[in-house]
Amino acid sequence: MPLNIDNDVHRFRTIVKGRVRKDLRRFMQSGELLGRQGDRIVSIPLPRIGIPRFRYGDNEQGGVGQGDGQPGDAADGQPGDGQGQAGEQPGQHVLEAEVTLEELAEIMGEELALPRIEPKGHKHISSERDKYTGISRVGPEGLRHTRRTFREALKRQIASGTWDAGRPRIVPVREDKRYRSWKTKSEPQSSAVILYMMDVSGSMGREQKEIVRLEAFWIDTWLQHNYDNVQARFIIHDAKAREVDRDTFFRTKESGGTLISSAYELAWRIIEADYPPDEWNIYPFHFSDGDNWSKADTKKCLTMLQERFLPACNQFSYAQVDSDYGSGQFYEDLSGSFSGDERLALSRVPDRDHIMDSIKELLGTGR
Amino acid sequence: MSDLREQLDEALARDGDGRAELHGPGWTAQLDHGEAGPVGVVVERLRVEGRVGDLVDRAQVLADTLRPAGERLQPVEVDPALGGAVLRTRPDDMRGGRFFQLEVDRGDAELTRQRRRAEGGRVEEPFPMTREELSRVLEALGEVLGAPEDEVDGG
Amino acid sequence: MAHESYFFRARRGLPRELQEAQTWIEGIASGYGLQFCETVFEMCDWQEINMLASYGGFPTRYPHWRWGMDYLQMDKSYEYGLQKIYEMVINTQPAYAYLLDNNTMMDQKLVMAHVYGHVDFFTNNAWFAHTDRKMLDRMANHATRVRRHMDAEGQDVVETFIDMCLSIENLIDPHLPHIRRERSESEREKEAARRAPGYARMPARHYMDKYINPPEFLEEQRQRHQDRMAAQARFPDSPVRDVLGFLLEHGRMRPWQRDVLSIIRSEAYYFAPQGQTKIMNEGWASYWHTTMMTRDILTDAEVIDYCDHHSGTVAMQPGRLNPYKVGIELFRHIEDRWDKGRFGKDWMDCDDVAVKRDWDTGAGLGRDKIFEVRRTHNDVTFIDEFLTEDFVREQGLFTTTWDKKAGHYVVDSREFGAVKQQMLTMLASRGNPPITVTDANHGNRGELELTHAHEGMDLQLDWAELTLGNIARIWGRAAHLVTTVDGRRTVLHHDGASFTVDKEGKPGAGEKQQKEAS
């Protein structure tokens, strides 16, 4: 039921999103959002959105309490009446607002000018049951899911700047329309798999792995926003590769040398076993410091890319992170061999400050 | 003046194409260099070929004993299966993003100077060294790499 | 009635059972002597209650993000206890109160009884005598005016100005019994000569300006005016607590800004008495709902359930001061004393503990006394006059203080004088430092000087910087705040763009902090 306050709520959320947008680079490189994820929600710390006023400093004012207790015992302190404002956490002046992962993805998409991905061809997952589930963009008018449709229209209008909170009018256009959809054998539902690969050899330090972790969060957010159904698989490698779970992926350190081909081989086996390219949108992401063991091994990798990955995947992405020692040759080898090939996205990440630029390089192709 | 130093001076005096060759017990070396003055020489690459030995031990011994230009080295990657290791200057001893890199492969090792680039990546750079210092480095490398498998010790 | 349209499109009357309950409870309340205007109960769902709470009890307010923020925060921590009822009765005529639709019947009756206590308080307490009971209409009018300005000037511009005004909405005079009505235009013009640093600028179209008012002429005028002002007595001649009012009268603002500031000010004054009587008002309403529920409303069977269920509301939270608890207990304490004649010279002079313990003259004046008190007092005078050593001891009250090492508050003292002093300090300021305008022509440059009457508590400096910046921008010239920090006299300066701090008051001496305004 619409309330008078809906406009004010919307206005506040717009301001919050504006803050996120303005500080996106900082959020991307500090990772402070990663710890604040719920299921579909991210908590944004907003240190300066409260309204300032003349007030006493924290802990300047004593208080009055009631109950048992000797002098010196702890008392639950809230000194005076009216010291706190709604929205403040006790003891701090950092407000938190919430943004859905979807909104975060939208902000990211707008700030980085990322084109929406058009899922290709007939990639779908088939299912035996007929059931109203999920929402799809096409369908007969009788099944139009009105609230979703209006929400899509609203999002679109806000995004394009045509929304006027003072004179709210929502006009859905065809692409806004959302329909209740049901799953049948031939009903398309877009699916994607992300194959994360990371070099965990001696030269990849903690900071480098942290950069990968931060980038992975944004990659996940973006791809989840673009596909109905996203899976992720994790491969770590030094001279050998193995599949692990998400936590292990970010925590492991080996000390051996680097054979990048080991990771690519394992990735390909996984694709062959579980993700037929005509049903899945496939996104391998490889992170390394670029020091492959030998030219021979690099050559193996280039061949695999040429003959297997590039033809089968939506996009193969490679990000080379720098350590204290800079980074190695692999980036140059790739860009030399595949110069101009749009199916390969390359990025260098000298340090955290460049995470945002790297994300744009990797996701900015719209593939 | 040590034997090795004399050998170095002679080799530098002899060669005309920027590559000097030296040898010692169990090892030979190629020094690719630029200008060579009376006190120092601009080193591009120093390669020592020796005998196969225990990689893990050698990597540690080299890290402990090799001090090119006073910089301490640390093993970054050590892979007995692949038969090689990479040692680099410890980050604390790095200045201006520059470091020594020693790549060990079976019985051979190659010493170069690298620099980390601000825009990402790294680049190899020639480095000036005194002849005295260079002969000390050669000596240390030769001792470790020239020793056969059962004779490596703490140097 | 016009206000009907402010409420929800699907205006719900109360279900019959509750209508009957209301009539019945109203009768009981009247029977006890409570006097109240017509009271309307609205049935609401949780979202509406949440909205109303965010809006301070009104169904609509001027557009601003702060309401949205409050709504979202409240949504997260749903706690519809009795605490919400305070915000959920508004001081209007007729009074409006809100019932949550999924409460039990017993809860609804309790709420109603409690509400009548509040409405009686609003109706009779002297501090509310000059509040605008037509506030429903006024709030809607305020909203319309703000929207009109937003249409004309742009939402962002107006919203930013509102942000600035809100940051000083606590700079009002808590003792001002009346709101000064807005001056008419002509009256304002008469004041023009006193507007610092106004000088007679001949009205001219801007493109003619430099001919009709050539720079030399203006300079001469300005100099003459400055000489005049310097010769005059200090302006204002005594410190002005109503800073908002002062800015309105003498600040340099565009008409729409003046209008917005006057709205913020009038709403601040409307709500001020509620802040000043919170303990009494809650105590009063709790006293009456307890009395009515246990004596009249509940059946014997229900009483037990009620006591279980509601002991929490007026219970103590360890260490924290619960205004309901203190208020109700103090009223009961007063009633008991006046019933037993424990007042007056004889009582005060008696120092025999045994005599005092058994003192009972059978005066029976308790009820009358508390009715009288609820008419005349506010929280400060309530505590000042009626807080006694006995009461402090019985209630187990203590002062708390911040322990730096431990990083939390600790129990400090149970001594009567200390407790009373602390309570009075807290209530007198309610977290709002006393700040006055002390010079409107500071430095002979028309800059504004304010003074913080330091009472042992330092200001929070980062917020002081931001707030002072807002004042400078509203005033139209630099603003200065004299205060004390760490025991040293300190002056903060803001010219709207940058902020500096002078310790020990000597300009140029001491530490200086140059910062860009945010």
Tab-separated table of N, CA and C in Angstrom, chain A residues 82-187:
chain	number	residue	atom	x	y	z
A	82	GLY	N	17.994	12.417	24.399
A	82	GLY	CA	18.092	13.195	23.161
A	82	GLY	C	19.492	13.348	22.612
A	83	GLN	N	20.441	12.617	23.159
A	83	GLN	CA	21.783	12.716	22.592
A	83	GLN	C	21.847	12.018	21.243
A	84	GLY	N	21.153	10.894	21.175
A	84	GLY	CA	21.277	10.110	19.940
A	84	GLY	C	20.237	10.487	18.909
A	85	GLN	N	20.600	10.344	17.675
A	85	GLN	CA	19.629	10.562	16.611
A	85	GLN	C	19.207	9.214	16.081
A	86	ALA	N	18.045	9.173	15.531
A	86	ALA	CA	17.648	7.927	14.879
A	86	ALA	C	18.672	7.611	13.807
A	87	GLY	N	18.982	6.376	13.661
A	87	GLY	CA	19.900	5.989	12.600
A	87	GLY	C	21.336	5.896	13.056
A	88	GLU	N	21.638	6.344	14.254
A	88	GLU	CA	23.026	6.239	14.702
A	88	GLU	C	23.219	4.992	15.518
A	89	GLN	N	24.353	4.378	15.378
A	89	GLN	CA	24.684	3.285	16.277
A	89	GLN	C	25.165	3.882	17.583
A	90	PRO	N	24.801	3.259	18.680
A	90	PRO	CA	25.232	3.829	19.960
A	90	PRO	C	26.751	3.864	20.026
A	91	GLY	N	27.250	4.981	20.496
A	91	GLY	CA	28.685	5.063	20.710
A	91	GLY	C	29.454	5.452	19.473
A	92	GLN	N	28.857	5.337	18.317
A	92	GLN	CA	29.573	5.735	17.112
A	92	GLN	C	28.701	6.743	16.387
A	93	HIS	N	29.264	7.363	15.395
A	93	HIS	CA	28.414	8.217	14.582
A	93	HIS	C	28.442	7.739	13.157
A	94	VAL	N	28.535	6.450	12.981
A	94	VAL	CA	28.519	5.915	11.628
A	94	VAL	C	27.149	5.326	11.367
A	95	LEU	N	26.469	5.877	10.398
A	95	LEU	CA	25.183	5.328	10.031
A	95	LEU	C	25.387	4.204	9.056
A	96	GLU	N	24.442	3.300	9.040
A	96	GLU	CA	24.492	2.252	8.040
A	96	GLU	C	23.208	2.275	7.247
A	97	ALA	N	23.347	2.186	5.990
A	97	ALA	CA	22.153	2.058	5.165
A	97	ALA	C	22.314	0.773	4.372
A	98	GLU	N	21.231	0.302	3.837
A	98	GLU	CA	21.308	-0.964	3.125
A	98	GLU	C	20.997	-0.779	1.662
A	99	VAL	N	21.714	-1.531	0.905
A	99	VAL	CA	21.528	-1.502	-0.524
A	99	VAL	C	21.473	-2.965	-0.956
A	100	THR	N	20.601	-3.284	-1.870
A	100	THR	CA	20.586	-4.667	-2.312
A	100	THR	C	21.750	-4.898	-3.267
A	101	LEU	N	22.139	-6.152	-3.379
A	101	LEU	CA	23.222	-6.477	-4.301
A	101	LEU	C	22.861	-6.056	-5.706
A	102	GLU	N	21.592	-6.137	-5.976
A	102	GLU	CA	21.153	-5.741	-7.311
A	102	GLU	C	21.381	-4.252	-7.542
A	103	GLU	N	21.055	-3.461	-6.510
A	103	GLU	CA	21.259	-2.018	-6.657
A	103	GLU	C	22.743	-1.711	-6.784
A	104	LEU	N	23.541	-2.452	-6.015
A	104	LEU	CA	24.979	-2.249	-6.079
A	104	LEU	C	25.476	-2.542	-7.487
A	105	ALA	N	24.942	-3.605	-8.055
A	105	ALA	CA	25.342	-3.949	-9.418
A	105	ALA	C	24.932	-2.860	-10.390
A	106	GLU	N	23.771	-2.288	-10.162
A	106	GLU	CA	23.318	-1.220	-11.050
A	106	GLU	C	24.231	-0.016	-10.956
A	107	ILE	N	24.587	0.324	-9.717
A	107	ILE	CA	25.476	1.471	-9.536
A	107	ILE	C	26.800	1.202	-10.234
A	108	MET	N	27.299	-0.004	-10.024
A	108	MET	CA	28.559	-0.389	-10.636
A	108	MET	C	28.451	-0.291	-12.151
A	109	GLY	N	27.342	-0.818	-12.651
A	109	GLY	CA	27.145	-0.810	-14.090
A	109	GLY	C	27.116	0.596	-14.653
A	110	GLU	N	26.465	1.484	-13.901
A	110	GLU	CA	26.376	2.854	-14.393
A	110	GLU	C	27.704	3.582	-14.270
A	111	GLU	N	28.325	3.468	-13.114
A	111	GLU	CA	29.580	4.196	-12.896
A	111	GLU	C	30.671	3.745	-13.838
A	112	LEU	N	30.723	2.440	-14.084
A	112	LEU	CA	31.782	1.931	-14.951
A	112	LEU	C	31.334	1.820	-16.398
A	113	ALA	N	30.124	2.251	-16.649
A	113	ALA	CA	29.563	2.169	-18.005
A	113	ALA	C	29.677	0.750	-18.553
A	114	LEU	N	29.229	-0.215	-17.754
A	114	LEU	CA	29.303	-1.590	-18.209
A	114	LEU	C	28.053	-1.917	-19.013
A	115	PRO	N	28.228	-2.390	-20.219
A	115	PRO	CA	27.046	-2.759	-20.999
A	115	PRO	C	26.398	-4.017	-20.420
A	116	ARG	N	25.059	-4.049	-20.443
A	116	ARG	CA	24.369	-5.252	-20.013
A	116	ARG	C	24.761	-6.393	-20.946
A	117	ILE	N	24.857	-7.558	-20.361
A	117	ILE	CA	25.252	-8.710	-21.171
A	117	ILE	C	24.004	-9.287	-21.839
A	118	GLU	N	24.104	-9.545	-23.082
A	118	GLU	CA	23.015	-10.208	-23.792
A	118	GLU	C	23.311	-11.697	-23.827
A	119	PRO	N	22.606	-12.483	-23.008
A	119	PRO	CA	22.871	-13.924	-23.053
A	119	PRO	C	22.693	-14.450	-24.462
A	120	LYS	N	23.620	-15.295	-24.867
A	120	LYS	CA	23.668	-15.653	-26.275
A	120	LYS	C	22.836	-16.869	-26.609
A	121	GLY	N	22.333	-16.867	-27.797
A	121	GLY	CA	21.775	-18.075	-28.431
A	121	GLY	C	20.695	-18.747	-27.629
A	122	HIS	N	20.742	-20.041	-27.627
A	122	HIS	CA	19.669	-20.790	-26.989
A	122	HIS	C	20.167	-21.436	-25.713
A	123	LYS	N	20.983	-20.767	-24.987
A	123	LYS	CA	21.540	-21.409	-23.802
A	123	LYS	C	20.498	-21.440	-22.708
A	124	HIS	N	20.135	-22.596	-22.331
A	124	HIS	CA	19.072	-22.713	-21.339
A	124	HIS	C	19.254	-23.976	-20.540
A	125	ILE	N	18.554	-24.008	-19.440
A	125	ILE	CA	18.494	-25.239	-18.651
A	125	ILE	C	17.089	-25.761	-18.762
A	126	SER	N	16.960	-26.984	-19.086
A	126	SER	CA	15.601	-27.503	-19.234
A	126	SER	C	15.143	-28.189	-17.967
A	127	SER	N	13.870	-28.202	-17.776
A	127	SER	CA	13.324	-28.782	-16.539
A	127	SER	C	12.019	-29.473	-16.890
A	128	GLU	N	11.687	-30.523	-16.155
A	128	GLU	CA	10.509	-31.290	-16.549
A	128	GLU	C	9.203	-30.699	-16.058
A	129	ARG	N	9.255	-29.907	-14.989
A	129	ARG	CA	7.986	-29.515	-14.397
A	129	ARG	C	7.407	-28.255	-15.007
A	130	ASP	N	6.097	-28.212	-15.080
A	130	ASP	CA	5.417	-26.977	-15.456
A	130	ASP	C	5.034	-26.255	-14.190
A	131	LYS	N	5.561	-25.088	-13.987
A	131	LYS	CA	5.271	-24.427	-12.711
A	131	LYS	C	5.505	-22.941	-12.893
A	132	TYR	N	4.706	-22.131	-12.233
A	132	TYR	CA	5.010	-20.694	-12.255
A	132	TYR	C	6.162	-20.429	-11.296
A	133	THR	N	7.239	-20.139	-11.865
A	133	THR	CA	8.373	-19.766	-11.011
A	133	THR	C	9.097	-18.625	-11.682
A	134	GLY	N	9.741	-17.887	-10.952
A	134	GLY	CA	10.633	-16.897	-11.543
A	134	GLY	C	9.932	-15.879	-12.435
A	135	ILE	N	10.696	-15.003	-12.906
A	135	ILE	CA	10.181	-13.888	-13.692
A	135	ILE	C	10.983	-13.851	-14.980
A	136	SER	N	10.348	-13.732	-16.053
A	136	SER	CA	11.120	-13.589	-17.286
A	136	SER	C	10.624	-12.357	-18.036
A	137	ARG	N	11.331	-12.004	-19.022
A	137	ARG	CA	11.026	-10.760	-19.725
A	137	ARG	C	9.992	-10.919	-20.823
A	138	VAL	N	9.756	-12.118	-21.244
A	138	VAL	CA	8.773	-12.282	-22.320
A	138	VAL	C	7.654	-13.191	-21.849
A	139	GLY	N	6.491	-12.943	-22.344
A	139	GLY	CA	5.369	-13.790	-21.948
A	139	GLY	C	4.066	-13.168	-22.389
A	140	PRO	N	3.005	-13.930	-22.294
A	140	PRO	CA	1.690	-13.397	-22.700
A	140	PRO	C	1.180	-12.387	-21.691
A	141	GLU	N	0.406	-11.424	-22.153
A	141	GLU	CA	-0.060	-10.329	-21.308
A	141	GLU	C	-0.837	-10.812	-20.098
A	142	GLY	N	-1.532	-11.936	-20.258
A	142	GLY	CA	-2.298	-12.450	-19.137
A	142	GLY	C	-1.448	-12.785	-17.920
A	143	LEU	N	-0.195	-13.043	-18.151
A	143	LEU	CA	0.666	-13.433	-17.047
A	143	LEU	C	1.523	-12.283	-16.558
A	144	ARG	N	1.187	-11.087	-16.964
A	144	ARG	CA	2.064	-9.973	-16.618
A	144	ARG	C	2.104	-9.785	-15.109
A	145	HIS	N	3.279	-9.726	-14.609
A	145	HIS	CA	3.515	-9.616	-13.166
A	145	HIS	C	3.621	-8.134	-12.845
A	146	THR	N	2.495	-7.556	-12.537
A	146	THR	CA	2.406	-6.098	-12.568
A	146	THR	C	3.409	-5.378	-11.680
A	147	ARG	N	3.566	-5.848	-10.442
A	147	ARG	CA	4.420	-5.079	-9.540
A	147	ARG	C	5.863	-5.040	-10.037
A	148	ARG	N	6.299	-6.224	-10.539
A	148	ARG	CA	7.662	-6.295	-11.058
A	148	ARG	C	7.820	-5.383	-12.257
A	149	THR	N	6.786	-5.385	-13.070
A	149	THR	CA	6.849	-4.558	-14.267
A	149	THR	C	7.033	-3.099	-13.894
A	150	PHE	N	6.242	-2.661	-12.908
A	150	PHE	CA	6.356	-1.267	-12.527
A	150	PHE	C	7.693	-0.985	-11.870
A	151	ARG	N	8.186	-1.980	-11.150
A	151	ARG	CA	9.487	-1.775	-10.514
A	151	ARG	C	10.580	-1.649	-11.560
A	152	GLU	N	10.486	-2.454	-12.580
A	152	GLU	CA	11.484	-2.359	-13.656
A	152	GLU	C	11.396	-1.016	-14.346
A	153	ALA	N	10.167	-0.583	-14.542
A	153	ALA	CA	9.993	0.707	-15.203
A	153	ALA	C	10.566	1.820	-14.339
A	154	LEU	N	10.306	1.697	-13.030
A	154	LEU	CA	10.825	2.712	-12.107
A	154	LEU	C	12.349	2.735	-12.143
A	155	LYS	N	12.936	1.539	-12.096
A	155	LYS	CA	14.408	1.458	-12.125
A	155	LYS	C	14.937	2.103	-13.388
A	156	ARG	N	14.260	1.809	-14.465
A	156	ARG	CA	14.735	2.333	-15.736
A	156	ARG	C	14.627	3.843	-15.752
A	157	GLN	N	13.507	4.367	-15.260
A	157	GLN	CA	13.320	5.809	-15.268
A	157	GLN	C	14.328	6.504	-14.378
A	158	ILE	N	14.582	5.904	-13.231
A	158	ILE	CA	15.577	6.495	-12.344
A	158	ILE	C	16.932	6.494	-13.021
A	159	ALA	N	17.246	5.356	-13.630
A	159	ALA	CA	18.560	5.222	-14.254
A	159	ALA	C	18.732	6.237	-15.376
A	160	SER	N	17.638	6.508	-16.088
A	160	SER	CA	17.794	7.424	-17.211
A	160	SER	C	17.476	8.852	-16.831
A	161	GLY	N	17.169	9.076	-15.564
A	161	GLY	CA	16.965	10.448	-15.112
A	161	GLY	C	15.592	11.017	-15.418
A	162	THR	N	14.665	10.166	-15.825
A	162	THR	CA	13.349	10.721	-16.150
A	162	THR	C	12.371	10.596	-14.988
A	163	TRP	N	12.826	10.092	-13.861
A	163	TRP	CA	11.930	9.923	-12.728
A	163	TRP	C	11.803	11.225	-11.963
A	164	ASP	N	10.585	11.646	-11.726
A	164	ASP	CA	10.364	12.865	-10.950
A	164	ASP	C	9.580	12.502	-9.702
A	165	ALA	N	10.254	12.548	-8.580
A	165	ALA	CA	9.594	12.116	-7.352
A	165	ALA	C	8.417	13.009	-7.004
A	166	GLY	N	8.443	14.219	-7.476
A	166	GLY	CA	7.355	15.139	-7.168
A	166	GLY	C	6.102	14.830	-7.967
A	167	ARG	N	6.304	14.240	-9.115
A	167	ARG	CA	5.143	13.917	-9.969
A	167	ARG	C	5.318	12.491	-10.484
A	168	PRO	N	5.083	11.555	-9.571
A	168	PRO	CA	5.419	10.177	-9.955
A	168	PRO	C	4.470	9.616	-11.012
A	169	ARG	N	5.037	9.216	-12.078
A	169	ARG	CA	4.241	8.560	-13.124
A	169	ARG	C	5.101	7.479	-13.723
A	170	ILE	N	4.609	6.289	-13.647
A	170	ILE	CA	5.423	5.194	-14.156
A	170	ILE	C	4.824	4.688	-15.449
A	171	VAL	N	5.583	4.706	-16.476
A	171	VAL	CA	5.090	4.221	-17.770
A	171	VAL	C	5.958	3.052	-18.198
A	172	PRO	N	5.449	1.849	-18.060
A	172	PRO	CA	6.281	0.720	-18.460
A	172	PRO	C	6.424	0.692	-19.981
A	173	VAL	N	7.620	0.398	-20.414
A	173	VAL	CA	7.795	0.149	-21.833
A	173	VAL	C	8.062	-1.328	-22.003
A	174	ARG	N	8.073	-1.727	-23.221
A	174	ARG	CA	8.076	-3.164	-23.488
A	174	ARG	C	9.191	-3.897	-22.744
A	175	GLU	N	10.378	-3.308	-22.719
A	175	GLU	CA	11.463	-4.069	-22.099
A	175	GLU	C	11.368	-4.129	-20.582
A	176	ASP	N	10.504	-3.265	-19.986
A	176	ASP	CA	10.314	-3.332	-18.543
A	176	ASP	C	9.476	-4.521	-18.146
A	177	LYS	N	8.675	-4.958	-19.094
A	177	LYS	CA	7.618	-5.883	-18.682
A	177	LYS	C	8.177	-7.199	-18.190
A	178	ARG	N	7.669	-7.583	-17.058
A	178	ARG	CA	8.096	-8.826	-16.456
A	178	ARG	C	6.898	-9.756	-16.393
A	179	TYR	N	7.108	-10.960	-16.719
A	179	TYR	CA	6.008	-11.915	-16.712
A	179	TYR	C	6.315	-13.057	-15.778
A	180	ARG	N	5.278	-13.545	-15.171
A	180	ARG	CA	5.456	-14.815	-14.460
A	180	ARG	C	5.825	-15.834	-15.522
A	181	SER	N	6.813	-16.567	-15.238
A	181	SER	CA	7.190	-17.534	-16.262
A	181	SER	C	7.093	-18.921	-15.685
A	182	TRP	N	6.932	-19.843	-16.565
A	182	TRP	CA	6.921	-21.209	-16.055
A	182	TRP	C	7.953	-22.024	-16.800
A	183	LYS	N	8.460	-22.997	-16.108
A	183	LYS	CA	9.532	-23.792	-16.688
A	183	LYS	C	8.951	-24.936	-17.482
A	184	THR	N	9.291	-25.010	-18.710
A	184	THR	CA	9.008	-26.219	-19.481
A	184	THR	C	10.292	-26.612	-20.178
A	185	LYS	N	10.194	-27.635	-20.954
A	185	LYS	CA	11.403	-28.132	-21.593
A	185	LYS	C	12.094	-27.069	-22.419
A	186	SER	N	11.309	-26.232	-23.066
A	186	SER	CA	11.981	-25.338	-24.000
A	186	SER	C	12.041	-23.901	-23.493
A	187	GLU	N	11.772	-23.704	-22.203
A	187	GLU	CA	11.749	-22.325	-21.696
A	187	GLU	C	13.172	-21.880	-21.375
